[in-house]
Coordinates of C-alpha atoms in Angstrom, one line a residue:
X1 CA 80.8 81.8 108.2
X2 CA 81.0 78.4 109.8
X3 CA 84.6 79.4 111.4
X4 CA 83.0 83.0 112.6
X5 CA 80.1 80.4 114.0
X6 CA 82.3 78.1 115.6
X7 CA 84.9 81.3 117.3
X8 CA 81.5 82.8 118.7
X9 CA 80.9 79.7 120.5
X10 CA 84.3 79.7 121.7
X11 CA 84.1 82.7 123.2
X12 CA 80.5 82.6 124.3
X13 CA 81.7 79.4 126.7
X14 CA 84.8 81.1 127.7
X15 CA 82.4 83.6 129.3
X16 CA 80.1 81.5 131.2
X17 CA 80.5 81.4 134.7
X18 CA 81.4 78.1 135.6
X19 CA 83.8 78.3 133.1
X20 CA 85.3 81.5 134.5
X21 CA 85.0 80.3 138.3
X22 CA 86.9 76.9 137.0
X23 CA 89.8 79.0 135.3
X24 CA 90.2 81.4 138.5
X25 CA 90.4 78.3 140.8
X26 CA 93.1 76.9 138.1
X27 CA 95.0 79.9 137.9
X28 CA 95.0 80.8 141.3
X29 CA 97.1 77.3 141.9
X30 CA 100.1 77.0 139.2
X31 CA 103.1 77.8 140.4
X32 CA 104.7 81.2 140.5
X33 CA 107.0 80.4 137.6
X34 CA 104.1 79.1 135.4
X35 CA 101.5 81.4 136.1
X36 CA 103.0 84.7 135.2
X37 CA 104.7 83.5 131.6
X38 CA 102.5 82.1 128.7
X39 CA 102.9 81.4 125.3
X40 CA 100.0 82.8 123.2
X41 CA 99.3 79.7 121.4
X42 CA 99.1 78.3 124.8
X43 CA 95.0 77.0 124.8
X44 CA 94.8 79.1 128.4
X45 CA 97.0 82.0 127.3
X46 CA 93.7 84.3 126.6
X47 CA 91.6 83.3 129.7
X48 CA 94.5 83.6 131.6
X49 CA 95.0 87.2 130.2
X50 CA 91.2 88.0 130.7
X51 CA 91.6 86.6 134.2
X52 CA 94.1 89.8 134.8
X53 CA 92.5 92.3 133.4
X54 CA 89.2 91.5 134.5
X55 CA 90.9 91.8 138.2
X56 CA 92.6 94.9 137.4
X57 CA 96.4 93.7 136.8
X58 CA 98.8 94.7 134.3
X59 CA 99.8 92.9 131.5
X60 CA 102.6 92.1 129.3
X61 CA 101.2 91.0 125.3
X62 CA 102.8 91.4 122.0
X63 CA 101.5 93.9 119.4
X64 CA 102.2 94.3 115.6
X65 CA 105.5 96.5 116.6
X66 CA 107.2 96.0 119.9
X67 CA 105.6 94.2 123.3
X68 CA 103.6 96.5 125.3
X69 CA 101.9 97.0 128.5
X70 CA 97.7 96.5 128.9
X71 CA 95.0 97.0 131.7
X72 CA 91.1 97.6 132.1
X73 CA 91.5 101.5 130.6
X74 CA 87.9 102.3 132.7
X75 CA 89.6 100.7 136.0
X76 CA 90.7 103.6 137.9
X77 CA 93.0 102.1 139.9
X78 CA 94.5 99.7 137.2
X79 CA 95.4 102.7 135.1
X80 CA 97.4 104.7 138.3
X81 CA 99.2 101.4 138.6
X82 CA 100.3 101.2 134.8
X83 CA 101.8 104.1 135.0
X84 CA 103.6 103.1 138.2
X85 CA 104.9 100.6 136.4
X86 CA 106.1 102.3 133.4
X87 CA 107.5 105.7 135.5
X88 CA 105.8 107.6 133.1
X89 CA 104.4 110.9 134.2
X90 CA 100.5 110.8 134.7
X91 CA 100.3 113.7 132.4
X92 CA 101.7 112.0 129.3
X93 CA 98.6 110.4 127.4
X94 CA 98.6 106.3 126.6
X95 CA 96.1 105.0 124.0
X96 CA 93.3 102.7 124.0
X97 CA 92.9 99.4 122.4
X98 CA 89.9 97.8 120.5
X99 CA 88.2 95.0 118.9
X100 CA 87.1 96.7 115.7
X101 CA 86.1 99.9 114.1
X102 CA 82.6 99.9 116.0
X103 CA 84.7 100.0 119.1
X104 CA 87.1 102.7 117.5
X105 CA 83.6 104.8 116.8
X106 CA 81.9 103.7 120.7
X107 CA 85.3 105.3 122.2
X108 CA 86.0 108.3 120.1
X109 CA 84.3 111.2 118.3
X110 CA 84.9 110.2 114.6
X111 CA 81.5 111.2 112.5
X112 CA 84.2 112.7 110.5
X113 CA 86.2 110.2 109.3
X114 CA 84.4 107.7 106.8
X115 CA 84.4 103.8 107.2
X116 CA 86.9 103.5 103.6
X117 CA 89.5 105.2 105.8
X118 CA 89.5 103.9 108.6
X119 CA 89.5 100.6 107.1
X120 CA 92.9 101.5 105.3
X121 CA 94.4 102.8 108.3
X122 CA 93.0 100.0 110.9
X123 CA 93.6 97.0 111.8
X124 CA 97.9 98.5 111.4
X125 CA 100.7 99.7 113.3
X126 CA 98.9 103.3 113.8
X127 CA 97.5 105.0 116.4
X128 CA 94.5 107.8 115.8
X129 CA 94.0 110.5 117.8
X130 CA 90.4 111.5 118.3
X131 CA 88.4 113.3 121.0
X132 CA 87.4 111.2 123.3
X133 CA 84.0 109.9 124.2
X134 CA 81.8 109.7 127.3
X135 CA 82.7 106.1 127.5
X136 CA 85.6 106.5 128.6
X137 CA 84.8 107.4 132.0
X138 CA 88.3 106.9 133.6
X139 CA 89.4 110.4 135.2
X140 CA 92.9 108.7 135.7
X141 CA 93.1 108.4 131.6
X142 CA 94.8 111.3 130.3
X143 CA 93.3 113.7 132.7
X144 CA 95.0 116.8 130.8
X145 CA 93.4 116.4 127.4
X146 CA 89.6 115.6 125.9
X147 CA 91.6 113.5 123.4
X148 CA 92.6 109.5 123.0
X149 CA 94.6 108.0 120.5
X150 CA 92.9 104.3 119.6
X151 CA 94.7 101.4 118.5
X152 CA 94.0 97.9 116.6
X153 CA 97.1 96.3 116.1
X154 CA 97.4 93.9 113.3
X155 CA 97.9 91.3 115.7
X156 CA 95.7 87.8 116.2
X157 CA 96.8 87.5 120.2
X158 CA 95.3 90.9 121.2
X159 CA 92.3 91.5 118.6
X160 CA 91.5 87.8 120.4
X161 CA 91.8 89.5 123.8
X162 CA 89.9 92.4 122.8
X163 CA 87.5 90.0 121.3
X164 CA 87.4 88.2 124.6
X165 CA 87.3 91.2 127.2
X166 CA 84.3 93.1 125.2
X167 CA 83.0 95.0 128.1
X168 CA 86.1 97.7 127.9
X169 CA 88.6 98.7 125.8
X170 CA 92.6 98.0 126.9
X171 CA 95.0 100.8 127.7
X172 CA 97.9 100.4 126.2
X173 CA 101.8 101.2 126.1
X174 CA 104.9 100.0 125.3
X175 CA 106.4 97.3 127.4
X176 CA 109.5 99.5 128.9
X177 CA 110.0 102.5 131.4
X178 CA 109.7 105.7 130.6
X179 CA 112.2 107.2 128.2
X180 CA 113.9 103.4 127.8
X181 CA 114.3 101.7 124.8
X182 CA 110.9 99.7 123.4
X183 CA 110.8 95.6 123.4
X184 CA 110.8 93.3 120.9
X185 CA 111.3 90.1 122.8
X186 CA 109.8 89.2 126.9
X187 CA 113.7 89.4 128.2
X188 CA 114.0 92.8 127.2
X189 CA 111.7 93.7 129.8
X190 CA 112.1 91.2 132.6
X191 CA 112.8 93.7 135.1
X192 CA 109.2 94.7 135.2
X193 CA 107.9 90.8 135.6
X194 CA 107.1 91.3 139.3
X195 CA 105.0 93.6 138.7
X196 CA 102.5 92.0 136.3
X197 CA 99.6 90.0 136.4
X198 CA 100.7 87.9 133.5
X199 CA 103.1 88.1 130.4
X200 CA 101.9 86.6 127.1
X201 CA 105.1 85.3 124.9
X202 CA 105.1 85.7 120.9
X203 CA 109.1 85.3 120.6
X204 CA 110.9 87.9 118.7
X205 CA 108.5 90.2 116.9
X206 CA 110.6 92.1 115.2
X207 CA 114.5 92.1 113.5
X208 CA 115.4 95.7 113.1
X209 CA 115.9 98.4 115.2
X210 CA 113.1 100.4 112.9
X211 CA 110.8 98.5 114.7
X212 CA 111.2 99.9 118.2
X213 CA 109.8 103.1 116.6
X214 CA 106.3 101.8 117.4
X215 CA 103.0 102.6 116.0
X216 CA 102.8 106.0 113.6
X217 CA 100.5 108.4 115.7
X218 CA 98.6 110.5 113.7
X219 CA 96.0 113.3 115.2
X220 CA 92.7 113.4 113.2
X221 CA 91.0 115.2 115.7
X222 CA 90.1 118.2 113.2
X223 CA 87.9 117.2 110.0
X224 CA 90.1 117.3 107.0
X225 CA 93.5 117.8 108.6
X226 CA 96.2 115.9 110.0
X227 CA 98.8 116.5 112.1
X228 CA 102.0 113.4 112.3
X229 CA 102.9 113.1 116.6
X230 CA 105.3 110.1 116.1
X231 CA 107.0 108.7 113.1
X232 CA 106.8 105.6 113.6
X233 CA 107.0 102.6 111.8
X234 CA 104.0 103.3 109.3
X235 CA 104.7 107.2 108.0
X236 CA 104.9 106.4 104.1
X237 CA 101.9 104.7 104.1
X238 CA 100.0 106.3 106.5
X239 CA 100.7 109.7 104.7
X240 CA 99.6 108.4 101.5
X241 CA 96.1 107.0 102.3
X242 CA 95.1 110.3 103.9
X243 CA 96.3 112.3 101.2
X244 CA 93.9 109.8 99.0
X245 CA 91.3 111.3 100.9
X246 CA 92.1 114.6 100.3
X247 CA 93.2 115.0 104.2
X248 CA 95.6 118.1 104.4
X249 CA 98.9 118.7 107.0
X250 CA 98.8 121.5 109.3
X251 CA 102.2 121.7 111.9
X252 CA 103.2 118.9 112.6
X253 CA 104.9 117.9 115.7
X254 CA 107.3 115.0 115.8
X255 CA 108.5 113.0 118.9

């Protein structure tokens, strides 16, 4: 409890405004080369990550599979510009980030999936597809379906982050164009560095070429049935749990 205590006071004066004014000054003045690349054990690595998103830049942050790409999913504009960056048609969904399984619940339509489940599934390398919610006001996020897949990646940098940047969930995609190969290390995607606000440095994050098959997406849109989109990292296990609850396949379709 005393650690919970002392991270909510942590955060609490990362919010304050003098604190945030201070950072923006700070930010504003390092050096090209400094301010876009930070280590995330770096002390200002999370401010200066909430410093982009809360201005509506892109960002590059490890994940519990591959490095992916992160903005303000309710800023209109920031979400047209991710997929700018990633060349990805504006038709083809990306999925949320959040802090917890409240969040999960705030964003998406999920009365029919109990707690014990989702606390199996999440935090994990697996995305959940869900209708959406009326939170998530962006007309710019996935305008061609009333569905969102949600994320919380096993991982302390962005649960931090999302943590940090309460007030909206992130979008979220992997840190590569469209139809490329997925990252496991910053280099891999250097090419798009211009282009972001900031890019947050875990090292390698994975070994194997498995890994670059990102999060299993699973649709569990319809009460008591699922339906495997992507593979993924996660299938076996993911497959397992639901079937513990009894969850049944209908056609799947694989990508």
């Amino acid at each position: 409890m005393r650690i919970v205590a002392k991270f909510k006071t942590l955060l609490d004066a990362y919010r304050h405004p003098w604190y945030l004014l201070l950072f923006s000054t700070y930010y504003k003045m390092l050096p090209a080369s400094r301010g876009k690349v930070f280590d995330v054990l770096d002390p200002m690595a999370l401010n200066a990550a909430r410093h982009c998103l809360f201005n509506g830049e892109i960002i590059a942050l490890p994940t519990d599979t591959v490095y992916g790409l992160a903005c303000n999913a309710n800023n209109e504009e920031a979400i047209q510009r991710l997929y700018e960056i990633k060349g990805r048609d504006c038709y083809k969904p990306v999925a949320i980030c959040v802090k917890n399984v409240e969040a999960f619940r705030l964003y998406g339509k999920s009365d029919h999936l109990n707690d014990s489940l989702l606390q199996l599934l999440l935090p994990g390398p697996i995305t959940i597809i869900i209708e959406r919610s009326p939170h998530l006001s962006n007309r710019f996020l996935n305008p061609n379906t009333t569905k969102i897949g949600i994320r919380i990646p096993r991982c302390k940098f962005i649960q931090d982050l999302c943590l940090l940047f309460g007030e909206q969930p992130l979008a979220l995609t992997s840190a590569n164009r469209s139809a490329e190969r997925s990252s496991l290390n910053i280099k891999e995607f250097e090419f798009l560095w211009p282009k972001l606000g900031g890019i947050f440095d875990a090292g390698q994050i994975g070994l194997t070429e498995e890994r670059r098959s990102a999060s299993t997406v699973i649709d569990l849109s319809q009460p008591g049935l699922y339906k495997i989109v992507r593979e993924g990292v996660a299938l076996k296990y993911t497959v397992d749990v639901l079937h513990k609850f009894n969850i049944k396949s209908m056609a799947s379709k694989i990508v």
